[in-house]
mmCIF file of C-alpha atoms in Angstrom:
data_model
loop_
_atom_site.group_PDB
_atom_site.id
_atom_site.type_symbol
_atom_site.label_atom_id
_atom_site.label_comp_id
_atom_site.label_asym_id
_atom_site.label_seq_id
_atom_site.Cartn_x
_atom_site.Cartn_y
_atom_site.Cartn_z
ATOM 1 C CA MET A 412 -2.572 2.659 42.001
ATOM 2 C CA SER A 413 -5.921 2.137 40.339
ATOM 3 C CA THR A 414 -6.211 2.188 36.564
ATOM 4 C CA SER A 415 -9.242 3.593 34.759
ATOM 5 C CA ARG A 416 -9.236 0.464 32.553
ATOM 6 C CA PRO A 417 -11.373 -2.374 33.941
ATOM 7 C CA ALA A 418 -9.921 -5.919 33.978
ATOM 8 C CA TRP A 419 -10.984 -8.818 31.761
ATOM 9 C CA TYR A 420 -10.328 -12.354 33.174
ATOM 10 C CA SER A 421 -10.690 -15.379 30.933
ATOM 11 C CA HIS A 422 -8.814 -18.550 30.086
ATOM 12 C CA GLU A 423 -8.816 -20.767 27.013
ATOM 13 C CA LEU A 424 -9.139 -23.933 29.109
ATOM 14 C CA CYS A 425 -12.497 -22.740 30.431
ATOM 15 C CA PHE A 426 -13.766 -23.204 26.884
ATOM 16 C CA TRP A 427 -12.569 -26.848 26.899
ATOM 17 C CA HIS A 428 -15.001 -27.803 29.678
ATOM 18 C CA ASP A 429 -17.870 -29.707 28.040
ATOM 19 C CA PRO A 430 -20.724 -31.137 30.130
ATOM 20 C CA GLY A 431 -21.654 -33.465 27.319
ATOM 21 C CA SER A 432 -24.768 -34.261 25.331
ATOM 22 C CA GLY A 433 -27.814 -32.880 27.058
ATOM 23 C CA SER A 434 -25.946 -32.008 30.275
ATOM 24 C CA GLY A 435 -28.338 -34.269 32.192
ATOM 25 C CA TYR A 436 -31.406 -32.350 31.157
ATOM 26 C CA VAL A 437 -32.013 -34.064 27.836
ATOM 27 C CA PRO A 438 -32.623 -37.816 28.199
ATOM 28 C CA VAL A 439 -30.186 -40.192 26.526
ATOM 29 C CA GLY A 440 -31.762 -43.434 25.315
ATOM 30 C CA PRO A 441 -34.363 -44.902 23.004
ATOM 31 C CA GLY A 442 -36.188 -42.330 20.945
ATOM 32 C CA VAL A 443 -33.647 -39.544 21.586
ATOM 33 C CA GLU A 444 -31.251 -38.627 18.852
ATOM 34 C CA PRO A 445 -27.889 -37.417 20.296
ATOM 35 C CA LEU A 446 -28.130 -33.659 20.656
ATOM 36 C CA ARG A 447 -25.531 -30.967 20.762
ATOM 37 C CA GLN A 448 -26.111 -29.802 24.314
ATOM 38 C CA PHE A 449 -27.009 -26.189 24.982
ATOM 39 C CA ALA A 450 -24.183 -25.124 27.328
ATOM 40 C CA VAL A 451 -21.238 -26.137 25.159
ATOM 41 C CA ASP A 452 -18.475 -23.616 25.560
ATOM 42 C CA PRO A 453 -17.552 -22.731 21.987
ATOM 43 C CA ASP A 454 -20.593 -20.401 22.472
ATOM 44 C CA LEU A 455 -18.608 -18.634 25.184
ATOM 45 C CA ARG A 456 -15.530 -18.428 22.925
ATOM 46 C CA ARG A 457 -17.793 -16.782 20.318
ATOM 47 C CA ALA A 458 -18.926 -14.248 22.925
ATOM 48 C CA GLU A 459 -15.331 -13.345 23.732
ATOM 49 C CA GLY A 460 -14.651 -13.150 19.974
ATOM 50 C CA LEU A 461 -17.419 -10.638 19.445
ATOM 51 C CA VAL A 462 -16.071 -8.461 22.314
ATOM 52 C CA LYS A 463 -12.642 -8.571 20.661
ATOM 53 C CA VAL A 464 -13.887 -7.899 17.144
ATOM 54 C CA SER A 465 -16.012 -4.918 18.328
ATOM 55 C CA GLY A 466 -12.935 -3.336 19.882
ATOM 56 C CA VAL A 467 -14.510 -3.339 23.332
ATOM 57 C CA GLN A 468 -11.925 -5.627 24.819
ATOM 58 C CA ASP A 469 -9.296 -3.033 23.953
ATOM 59 C CA ARG A 470 -10.855 -0.931 26.767
ATOM 60 C CA PHE A 471 -9.892 -3.657 29.285
ATOM 61 C CA THR A 472 -6.645 -4.921 30.749
ATOM 62 C CA VAL A 473 -6.692 -8.597 29.843
ATOM 63 C CA VAL A 474 -5.501 -10.882 32.711
ATOM 64 C CA THR A 475 -4.915 -14.606 32.541
ATOM 65 C CA PRO A 476 -6.015 -16.219 35.821
ATOM 66 C CA THR A 477 -4.338 -19.036 37.656
ATOM 67 C CA PRO A 478 -6.206 -21.983 39.189
ATOM 68 C CA ALA A 479 -7.895 -21.619 42.570
ATOM 69 C CA THR A 480 -5.992 -23.341 45.351
ATOM 70 C CA ASP A 481 -7.447 -25.903 47.769
ATOM 71 C CA GLU A 482 -7.227 -23.134 50.361
ATOM 72 C CA ASP A 483 -9.468 -20.925 48.194
ATOM 73 C CA LEU A 484 -12.027 -23.664 47.478
ATOM 74 C CA LEU A 485 -12.197 -24.798 51.114
ATOM 75 C CA LEU A 486 -13.459 -21.315 52.020
ATOM 76 C CA VAL A 487 -16.819 -22.583 50.714
ATOM 77 C CA HIS A 488 -16.609 -26.253 49.778
ATOM 78 C CA THR A 489 -16.039 -29.469 51.752
ATOM 79 C CA PRO A 490 -12.990 -31.583 51.037
ATOM 80 C CA GLY A 491 -15.257 -34.431 49.900
ATOM 81 C CA HIS A 492 -16.843 -32.179 47.262
ATOM 82 C CA ILE A 493 -13.481 -31.157 45.835
ATOM 83 C CA GLU A 494 -12.305 -34.781 45.706
ATOM 84 C CA ARG A 495 -15.465 -35.850 43.937
ATOM 85 C CA VAL A 496 -15.066 -33.183 41.192
ATOM 86 C CA GLU A 497 -11.411 -34.056 40.688
ATOM 87 C CA ALA A 498 -11.989 -37.785 40.635
ATOM 88 C CA THR A 499 -14.932 -37.670 38.211
ATOM 89 C CA SER A 500 -13.013 -35.357 35.872
ATOM 90 C CA ALA A 501 -9.946 -37.600 35.960
ATOM 91 C CA ILE A 502 -12.105 -40.503 34.625
ATOM 92 C CA GLY A 503 -13.010 -38.264 31.671
ATOM 93 C CA SER A 504 -16.774 -38.234 32.110
ATOM 94 C CA GLY A 505 -19.565 -38.576 34.623
ATOM 95 C CA ASP A 506 -21.828 -36.668 36.957
ATOM 96 C CA ALA A 507 -19.832 -34.916 39.684
ATOM 97 C CA GLY A 508 -23.027 -34.098 41.607
ATOM 98 C CA VAL A 509 -26.632 -33.449 40.393
ATOM 99 C CA TYR A 510 -26.779 -32.595 36.693
ATOM 100 C CA ALA A 511 -23.143 -31.568 36.889
ATOM 101 C CA TYR A 512 -21.528 -33.549 34.101
ATOM 102 C CA VAL A 513 -17.808 -33.157 33.398
ATOM 103 C CA ASN A 514 -15.068 -34.085 30.945
ATOM 104 C CA TYR A 515 -11.340 -34.560 31.438
ATOM 105 C CA HIS A 516 -10.634 -30.814 31.466
ATOM 106 C CA SER A 517 -13.536 -29.785 33.751
ATOM 107 C CA ALA A 518 -11.834 -29.930 37.154
ATOM 108 C CA GLN A 519 -8.986 -27.672 35.965
ATOM 109 C CA ALA A 520 -11.498 -25.350 34.148
ATOM 110 C CA ALA A 521 -13.533 -25.089 37.330
ATOM 111 C CA ARG A 522 -10.399 -24.166 39.337
ATOM 112 C CA LEU A 523 -9.581 -21.537 36.739
ATOM 113 C CA ALA A 524 -13.120 -20.119 36.885
ATOM 114 C CA ALA A 525 -13.040 -19.848 40.673
ATOM 115 C CA GLY A 526 -9.516 -18.601 40.581
ATOM 116 C CA ALA A 527 -10.393 -15.882 38.098
ATOM 117 C CA CYS A 528 -13.113 -14.570 40.393
ATOM 118 C CA VAL A 529 -10.833 -14.680 43.470
ATOM 119 C CA GLN A 530 -7.973 -12.954 41.667
ATOM 120 C CA ALA A 531 -10.282 -10.308 40.139
ATOM 121 C CA THR A 532 -11.733 -9.608 43.592
ATOM 122 C CA GLU A 533 -8.272 -9.343 45.153
ATOM 123 C CA SER A 534 -7.017 -7.012 42.384
ATOM 124 C CA VAL A 535 -10.045 -4.752 42.883
ATOM 125 C CA LEU A 536 -9.439 -4.740 46.639
ATOM 126 C CA ASP A 537 -5.748 -3.944 46.131
ATOM 127 C CA GLY A 538 -6.749 -0.934 44.011
ATOM 128 C CA ARG A 539 -5.199 -2.296 40.785
ATOM 129 C CA PHE A 540 -8.567 -2.061 39.058
ATOM 130 C CA ASP A 541 -11.943 -0.579 39.976
ATOM 131 C CA ARG A 542 -13.998 -3.073 37.994
ATOM 132 C CA ALA A 543 -13.490 -6.513 36.618
ATOM 133 C CA TYR A 544 -15.333 -9.002 34.421
ATOM 134 C CA CYS A 545 -14.727 -12.740 34.541
ATOM 135 C CA LEU A 546 -15.882 -14.573 31.362
ATOM 136 C CA VAL A 547 -15.514 -18.079 32.776
ATOM 137 C CA ARG A 548 -16.941 -21.585 32.677
ATOM 138 C CA PRO A 549 -18.153 -23.711 34.401
ATOM 139 C CA PRO A 550 -20.687 -21.429 36.104
ATOM 140 C CA GLY A 551 -21.071 -21.562 39.853
ATOM 141 C CA HIS A 552 -24.146 -20.243 41.584
ATOM 142 C CA HIS A 553 -25.939 -23.602 42.039
ATOM 143 C CA ALA A 554 -22.882 -25.369 43.548
ATOM 144 C CA GLU A 555 -23.469 -25.952 47.274
ATOM 145 C CA PRO A 556 -20.751 -26.416 49.873
ATOM 146 C CA ASP A 557 -20.968 -30.250 49.590
ATOM 147 C CA ARG A 558 -22.183 -30.911 46.077
ATOM 148 C CA ALA A 559 -21.952 -29.817 42.450
ATOM 149 C CA MET A 560 -25.248 -29.041 40.846
ATOM 150 C CA ALA A 561 -26.847 -28.005 37.521
ATOM 151 C CA LEU A 562 -23.648 -27.414 35.493
ATOM 152 C CA CYS A 563 -21.973 -25.667 38.434
ATOM 153 C CA LEU A 564 -18.886 -27.362 39.976
ATOM 154 C CA TYR A 565 -17.422 -24.752 42.331
ATOM 155 C CA ASN A 566 -19.332 -21.666 43.476
ATOM 156 C CA ASN A 567 -17.164 -19.026 41.871
ATOM 157 C CA VAL A 568 -18.858 -15.908 43.339
ATOM 158 C CA ALA A 569 -19.235 -17.421 46.813
ATOM 159 C CA VAL A 570 -15.542 -18.343 46.874
ATOM 160 C CA ALA A 571 -14.677 -14.768 45.775
ATOM 161 C CA ALA A 572 -16.855 -13.337 48.572
ATOM 162 C CA ARG A 573 -15.159 -15.506 51.190
ATOM 163 C CA ALA A 574 -11.796 -14.559 49.789
ATOM 164 C CA ALA A 575 -12.728 -10.881 50.240
ATOM 165 C CA GLN A 576 -13.685 -11.590 53.827
ATOM 166 C CA ARG A 577 -10.338 -13.320 54.259
ATOM 167 C CA ARG A 578 -8.701 -10.029 53.170
ATOM 168 C CA GLY A 579 -10.655 -8.138 55.866
ATOM 169 C CA VAL A 580 -13.607 -6.827 53.868
ATOM 170 C CA ARG A 581 -16.453 -6.378 56.291
ATOM 171 C CA ARG A 582 -19.559 -6.267 54.117
ATOM 172 C CA VAL A 583 -20.079 -7.858 50.702
ATOM 173 C CA MET A 584 -23.165 -7.565 48.464
ATOM 174 C CA ILE A 585 -23.833 -10.224 45.900
ATOM 175 C CA LEU A 586 -26.418 -9.533 43.148
ATOM 176 C CA ASP A 587 -27.425 -12.537 41.068
ATOM 177 C CA TRP A 588 -29.493 -11.926 37.940
ATOM 178 C CA ASP A 589 -29.154 -15.329 36.375
ATOM 179 C CA VAL A 590 -32.634 -16.591 35.368
ATOM 180 C CA HIS A 591 -32.331 -19.431 37.897
ATOM 181 C CA HIS A 592 -32.147 -19.026 41.635
ATOM 182 C CA GLY A 593 -28.648 -19.199 43.056
ATOM 183 C CA ASN A 594 -29.412 -21.784 45.728
ATOM 184 C CA GLY A 595 -25.710 -22.392 46.306
ATOM 185 C CA ILE A 596 -24.836 -18.773 47.050
ATOM 186 C CA GLN A 597 -27.884 -18.427 49.236
ATOM 187 C CA ARG A 598 -26.948 -21.573 51.253
ATOM 188 C CA ALA A 599 -23.373 -20.394 51.715
ATOM 189 C CA PHE A 600 -24.443 -17.055 53.268
ATOM 190 C CA TYR A 601 -27.892 -17.641 54.691
ATOM 191 C CA GLU A 602 -26.726 -17.086 58.260
ATOM 192 C CA ASP A 603 -24.097 -14.447 57.478
ATOM 193 C CA PRO A 604 -25.174 -10.878 58.332
ATOM 194 C CA ASP A 605 -22.130 -9.455 56.530
ATOM 195 C CA VAL A 606 -23.112 -10.769 53.053
ATOM 196 C CA LEU A 607 -26.279 -9.427 51.405
ATOM 197 C CA TYR A 608 -27.475 -11.829 48.697
ATOM 198 C CA VAL A 609 -30.012 -10.447 46.205
ATOM 199 C CA SER A 610 -31.370 -12.724 43.506
ATOM 200 C CA LEU A 611 -33.531 -11.658 40.510
ATOM 201 C CA HIS A 612 -34.786 -14.885 38.955
ATOM 202 C CA GLN A 613 -37.786 -16.483 37.250
ATOM 203 C CA ASP A 614 -40.328 -17.629 39.759
ATOM 204 C CA GLY A 615 -40.561 -21.432 40.158
ATOM 205 C CA LEU A 616 -38.062 -22.265 37.504
ATOM 206 C CA PHE A 617 -35.011 -23.967 39.108
ATOM 207 C CA PRO A 618 -34.392 -25.355 41.621
ATOM 208 C CA ALA A 619 -37.957 -26.196 42.494
ATOM 209 C CA ALA A 620 -39.296 -24.305 45.547
ATOM 210 C CA SER A 621 -36.094 -22.311 45.804
ATOM 211 C CA GLY A 622 -35.765 -18.512 45.949
ATOM 212 C CA LEU A 623 -39.152 -17.709 47.554
ATOM 213 C CA VAL A 624 -39.827 -14.212 48.909
ATOM 214 C CA THR A 625 -40.112 -15.707 52.370
ATOM 215 C CA GLU A 626 -36.492 -16.866 52.288
ATOM 216 C CA THR A 627 -34.803 -13.859 53.879
ATOM 217 C CA GLY A 628 -32.018 -15.384 55.977
ATOM 218 C CA THR A 629 -31.901 -16.938 59.430
ATOM 219 C CA GLY A 630 -30.175 -16.447 62.729
ATOM 220 C CA ALA A 631 -27.673 -13.615 62.589
ATOM 221 C CA GLY A 632 -28.301 -13.425 58.812
ATOM 222 C CA ALA A 633 -31.987 -12.671 59.093
ATOM 223 C CA GLY A 634 -32.871 -10.010 56.590
ATOM 224 C CA SER A 635 -29.625 -10.425 54.582
ATOM 225 C CA THR A 636 -31.202 -12.461 51.774
ATOM 226 C CA LEU A 637 -33.538 -10.764 49.255
ATOM 227 C CA ASN A 638 -35.242 -13.000 46.662
ATOM 228 C CA VAL A 639 -37.061 -11.343 43.783
ATOM 229 C CA PRO A 640 -38.972 -14.177 41.981
ATOM 230 C CA LEU A 641 -40.317 -12.491 38.832
ATOM 231 C CA PRO A 642 -43.141 -14.037 36.808
ATOM 232 C CA ALA A 643 -42.340 -15.820 33.527
ATOM 233 C CA GLY A 644 -42.478 -13.362 30.667
ATOM 234 C CA THR A 645 -40.791 -10.508 32.519
ATOM 235 C CA GLY A 646 -38.889 -8.101 30.311
ATOM 236 C CA HIS A 647 -36.862 -4.901 30.234
ATOM 237 C CA ASP A 648 -38.950 -2.501 32.257
ATOM 238 C CA ALA A 649 -39.705 -4.852 35.118
ATOM 239 C CA TYR A 650 -36.017 -5.843 35.498
ATOM 240 C CA LEU A 651 -34.979 -2.231 35.620
ATOM 241 C CA ALA A 652 -37.773 -1.493 38.092
ATOM 242 C CA ALA A 653 -36.582 -4.313 40.302
ATOM 243 C CA VAL A 654 -33.054 -2.970 40.233
ATOM 244 C CA ASP A 655 -34.132 0.644 40.869
ATOM 245 C CA ARG A 656 -36.745 -0.074 43.563
ATOM 246 C CA LEU A 657 -35.230 -3.052 45.291
ATOM 247 C CA VAL A 658 -31.560 -3.615 44.585
ATOM 248 C CA VAL A 659 -30.437 0.028 44.854
ATOM 249 C CA PRO A 660 -32.318 0.822 48.122
ATOM 250 C CA ALA A 661 -31.131 -2.519 49.636
ATOM 251 C CA ALA A 662 -27.558 -1.779 48.746
ATOM 252 C CA ARG A 663 -27.784 1.710 50.201
ATOM 253 C CA ALA A 664 -29.264 0.347 53.395
ATOM 254 C CA PHE A 665 -26.612 -2.405 53.624
ATOM 255 C CA ARG A 666 -23.592 -0.144 52.739
ATOM 256 C CA PRO A 667 -21.321 -2.826 51.248
ATOM 257 C CA ASP A 668 -17.538 -2.465 50.880
ATOM 258 C CA LEU A 669 -17.588 -4.618 47.753
ATOM 259 C CA ILE A 670 -20.177 -5.666 45.130
ATOM 260 C CA LEU A 671 -20.083 -8.954 43.319
ATOM 261 C CA VAL A 672 -22.450 -9.726 40.462
ATOM 262 C CA ALA A 673 -23.368 -13.219 39.299
ATOM 263 C CA ALA A 674 -23.998 -11.967 35.766
ATOM 264 C CA GLY A 675 -25.782 -14.722 33.936
ATOM 265 C CA VAL A 676 -27.431 -13.788 30.654
ATOM 266 C CA ASP A 677 -30.026 -16.647 30.474
ATOM 267 C CA ALA A 678 -32.901 -14.269 31.315
ATOM 268 C CA SER A 679 -32.853 -13.222 27.657
ATOM 269 C CA GLY A 680 -35.825 -13.579 25.327
ATOM 270 C CA HIS A 681 -33.932 -16.105 23.136
ATOM 271 C CA ASP A 682 -32.641 -18.397 25.886
ATOM 272 C CA PRO A 683 -33.925 -22.033 25.874
ATOM 273 C CA MET A 684 -33.429 -22.411 29.632
ATOM 274 C CA GLY A 685 -35.795 -19.730 30.786
ATOM 275 C CA ARG A 686 -39.002 -17.867 29.840
ATOM 276 C CA MET A 687 -37.920 -14.214 30.360
ATOM 277 C CA MET A 688 -37.581 -11.466 27.799
ATOM 278 C CA CYS A 689 -34.481 -9.482 28.567
ATOM 279 C CA THR A 690 -32.332 -8.022 25.764
ATOM 280 C CA SER A 691 -28.774 -6.763 25.486
ATOM 281 C CA ARG A 692 -30.179 -3.349 26.340
ATOM 282 C CA THR A 693 -31.500 -4.761 29.638
ATOM 283 C CA PHE A 694 -28.110 -6.218 30.657
ATOM 284 C CA HIS A 695 -26.330 -3.013 29.588
ATOM 285 C CA ALA A 696 -28.693 -0.886 31.684
ATOM 286 C CA MET A 697 -28.487 -3.084 34.786
ATOM 287 C CA THR A 698 -24.690 -3.265 34.518
ATOM 288 C CA ALA A 699 -24.374 0.506 34.159
ATOM 289 C CA THR A 700 -26.624 1.049 37.221
ATOM 290 C CA LEU A 701 -24.490 -1.342 39.304
ATOM 291 C CA CYS A 702 -21.299 0.356 38.244
ATOM 292 C CA ARG A 703 -22.737 3.758 39.303
ATOM 293 C CA LEU A 704 -23.887 2.157 42.610
ATOM 294 C CA ALA A 705 -20.353 0.862 43.164
ATOM 295 C CA ASP A 706 -18.964 4.356 42.499
ATOM 296 C CA GLU A 707 -21.375 5.673 45.175
ATOM 297 C CA LEU A 708 -20.918 2.950 47.848
ATOM 298 C CA THR A 709 -17.701 0.984 47.369
ATOM 299 C CA ARG A 710 -15.264 3.418 45.775
ATOM 300 C CA GLY A 711 -15.996 1.704 42.469
ATOM 301 C CA ARG A 712 -15.091 -1.821 43.637
ATOM 302 C CA ILE A 713 -17.220 -4.271 41.665
ATOM 303 C CA VAL A 714 -16.599 -7.645 40.027
ATOM 304 C CA PHE A 715 -18.922 -9.295 37.482
ATOM 305 C CA ALA A 716 -18.755 -13.093 36.900
ATOM 306 C CA HIS A 717 -20.495 -14.794 33.951
ATOM 307 C CA GLU A 718 -22.958 -17.465 34.953
ATOM 308 C CA GLY A 719 -25.669 -18.971 32.684
ATOM 309 C CA GLY A 720 -26.359 -18.246 29.052
ATOM 310 C CA TYR A 721 -27.511 -20.881 26.548
ATOM 311 C CA SER A 722 -28.554 -19.175 23.343
ATOM 312 C CA ALA A 723 -25.857 -19.924 20.794
ATOM 313 C CA TRP A 724 -26.768 -16.962 18.677
ATOM 314 C CA TYR A 725 -27.727 -14.356 21.298
ATOM 315 C CA GLN A 726 -25.328 -14.988 24.190
ATOM 316 C CA PRO A 727 -22.406 -13.190 22.449
ATOM 317 C CA MET A 728 -24.477 -10.009 22.050
ATOM 318 C CA LEU A 729 -25.576 -10.206 25.713
ATOM 319 C CA VAL A 730 -21.971 -10.517 26.902
ATOM 320 C CA LEU A 731 -21.083 -7.552 24.703
ATOM 321 C CA GLY A 732 -23.893 -5.562 26.280
ATOM 322 C CA THR A 733 -22.526 -6.295 29.733
ATOM 323 C CA ALA A 734 -18.921 -5.601 28.712
ATOM 324 C CA THR A 735 -19.693 -2.240 27.027
ATOM 325 C CA ALA A 736 -21.390 -0.986 30.220
ATOM 326 C CA ILE A 737 -18.432 -2.070 32.412
ATOM 327 C CA ALA A 738 -16.178 -0.185 30.020
ATOM 328 C CA GLY A 739 -18.383 2.886 30.264
ATOM 329 C CA LEU A 740 -19.533 2.727 26.631
ATOM 330 C CA PRO A 741 -23.016 3.106 25.117
ATOM 331 C CA ALA A 742 -25.131 0.017 24.489
ATOM 332 C CA PRO A 743 -24.054 -1.801 21.300
ATOM 333 C CA GLN A 744 -26.075 -2.078 18.128
ATOM 334 C CA ASP A 745 -28.096 -5.259 18.516
ATOM 335 C CA PRO A 746 -29.284 -6.979 15.315
ATOM 336 C CA PHE A 747 -31.643 -9.198 17.389
ATOM 337 C CA LEU A 748 -33.339 -6.366 19.277
ATOM 338 C CA HIS A 749 -36.165 -5.970 16.731
ATOM 339 C CA SER A 750 -37.474 -9.443 17.459
ATOM 340 C CA LEU A 751 -37.917 -8.750 21.179
ATOM 341 C CA ASP A 752 -38.193 -5.050 21.919
ATOM 342 C CA HIS A 753 -41.636 -4.526 20.466
ATOM 343 C CA LEU A 754 -43.366 -7.250 22.523
ATOM 344 C CA PRO A 755 -45.872 -6.046 25.160
ATOM 345 C CA GLY A 756 -44.053 -8.024 27.873
ATOM 346 C CA GLN A 757 -41.130 -5.591 27.722
ATOM 347 C CA ARG A 758 -43.316 -3.055 29.527
ATOM 348 C CA LEU A 759 -43.879 -3.343 33.275
ATOM 349 C CA GLN A 760 -47.019 -5.352 33.880
ATOM 350 C CA ARG A 761 -49.353 -5.200 36.908
ATOM 351 C CA HIS A 762 -48.616 -8.714 38.045
ATOM 352 C CA GLN A 763 -44.907 -8.028 37.838
ATOM 353 C CA ASP A 764 -45.265 -4.773 39.739
ATOM 354 C CA ARG A 765 -47.104 -6.538 42.559
ATOM 355 C CA VAL A 766 -44.036 -8.678 43.298
ATOM 356 C CA ILE A 767 -41.808 -5.626 43.476
ATOM 357 C CA THR A 768 -44.258 -3.644 45.527
ATOM 358 C CA HIS A 769 -44.731 -6.533 47.985
ATOM 359 C CA LEU A 770 -40.965 -6.716 48.537
ATOM 360 C CA GLU A 771 -40.699 -2.883 48.917
ATOM 361 C CA THR A 772 -43.110 -3.027 51.825
ATOM 362 C CA HIS A 773 -42.465 -6.440 53.387
ATOM 363 C CA HIS A 774 -38.827 -7.477 53.121
ATOM 364 C CA PRO A 775 -37.120 -6.785 56.477
ATOM 365 C CA LEU A 776 -34.289 -4.705 55.100
ATOM 366 C CA LEU A 777 -36.422 -2.588 52.767
ATOM 367 C CA ALA A 778 -39.282 -2.237 55.262
ATOM 368 C CA ARG A 779 -36.874 -0.899 57.876
ATOM 369 C CA THR A 780 -35.451 1.560 55.362
ATOM 370 C CA ALA A 781 -38.927 2.761 54.383
ATOM 371 C CA ALA A 782 -39.874 3.146 58.056
ATOM 372 C CA VAL A 783 -36.803 5.241 58.820
ATOM 373 C CA ALA A 784 -37.455 7.435 55.807
ATOM 374 C CA SER A 785 -41.114 7.849 56.805
ATOM 375 C CA ALA A 786 -40.110 8.801 60.347
ATOM 376 C CA ARG A 787 -37.583 11.365 59.104
ATOM 377 C CA GLY A 788 -40.220 12.858 56.791
ATOM 378 C CA GLY A 789 -42.702 13.074 59.663
ATOM 379 C CA GLY A 790 -40.093 14.800 61.831
ATOM 380 C CA ARG A 791 -39.826 17.631 59.344
#
């Protein structure tokens, strides 16, 4: 039996993962004073604390996840990759891939992060919950089948999607609105026609030359990847336009049985790792739209997994904005909104609209949908 209360998955050990000073992005050496790195996970604990203090977590059923098994991780990752993460973490420090630094707790935290996403997905598929949110670390969308990358050890959402397929789910849609392109998710499903991967990200940010509009899938998966590289400085209106004009039509054309969201919050206007302008209101609105879309297409089955977010002061409010929408509540009062909402970039700009319009008319999935709609209109 489904419950009207969404599920909340988190684990204290996820907060013990610490990639170390600079996380590989800030040089360590002469002329560089040691710096508290920008992805340290007490910030994520503060985010969960705000959700608790606000009373919003009371609207969720809180679930403590168990670690992902080797069987789960091998759905996406190679044995060598798993061994490298485990061995580097056992030493207590080091780079487990490319800019993927770990400490002693990181391997277990990464298994818990992936396990939370798998278990949330399975609970949604079993009908225990309609919606779930996984507030986990380390993030995952950069992790490729054979290597950790850019803070990401295991690809949490990709593993969850494969776990859903293992359970017999035919079609899965993954929406990734982290400010960076999810190269790892794309690589895992680039030839899979049964997984639609949609990424809204800052154009040209990271990884370099990744997430281009021309990357639409290959082989049997041709047309099942939709990249939306938005210009730096994109804010509230353009993100919502991309969701309304690209994500929603693509989902309706694809007809998924399950929706997974890589719900990073680093596209905010206060995040040091991007140059976008989203606010808590943006994330609330996008989350609410995706929940309605799931009600329409998947019998409500949707799982959100936290990805990036590096503003120590603003990340908690952005997580709260996401959580309130999942719980069906209005957007929270945001004390930081005044510093961002008045800026001209929050309105849809012509150069941003050109990207969305181009994809509406040129992406294979959306172009086919438009052609069918035009033909039907002509027939009347």
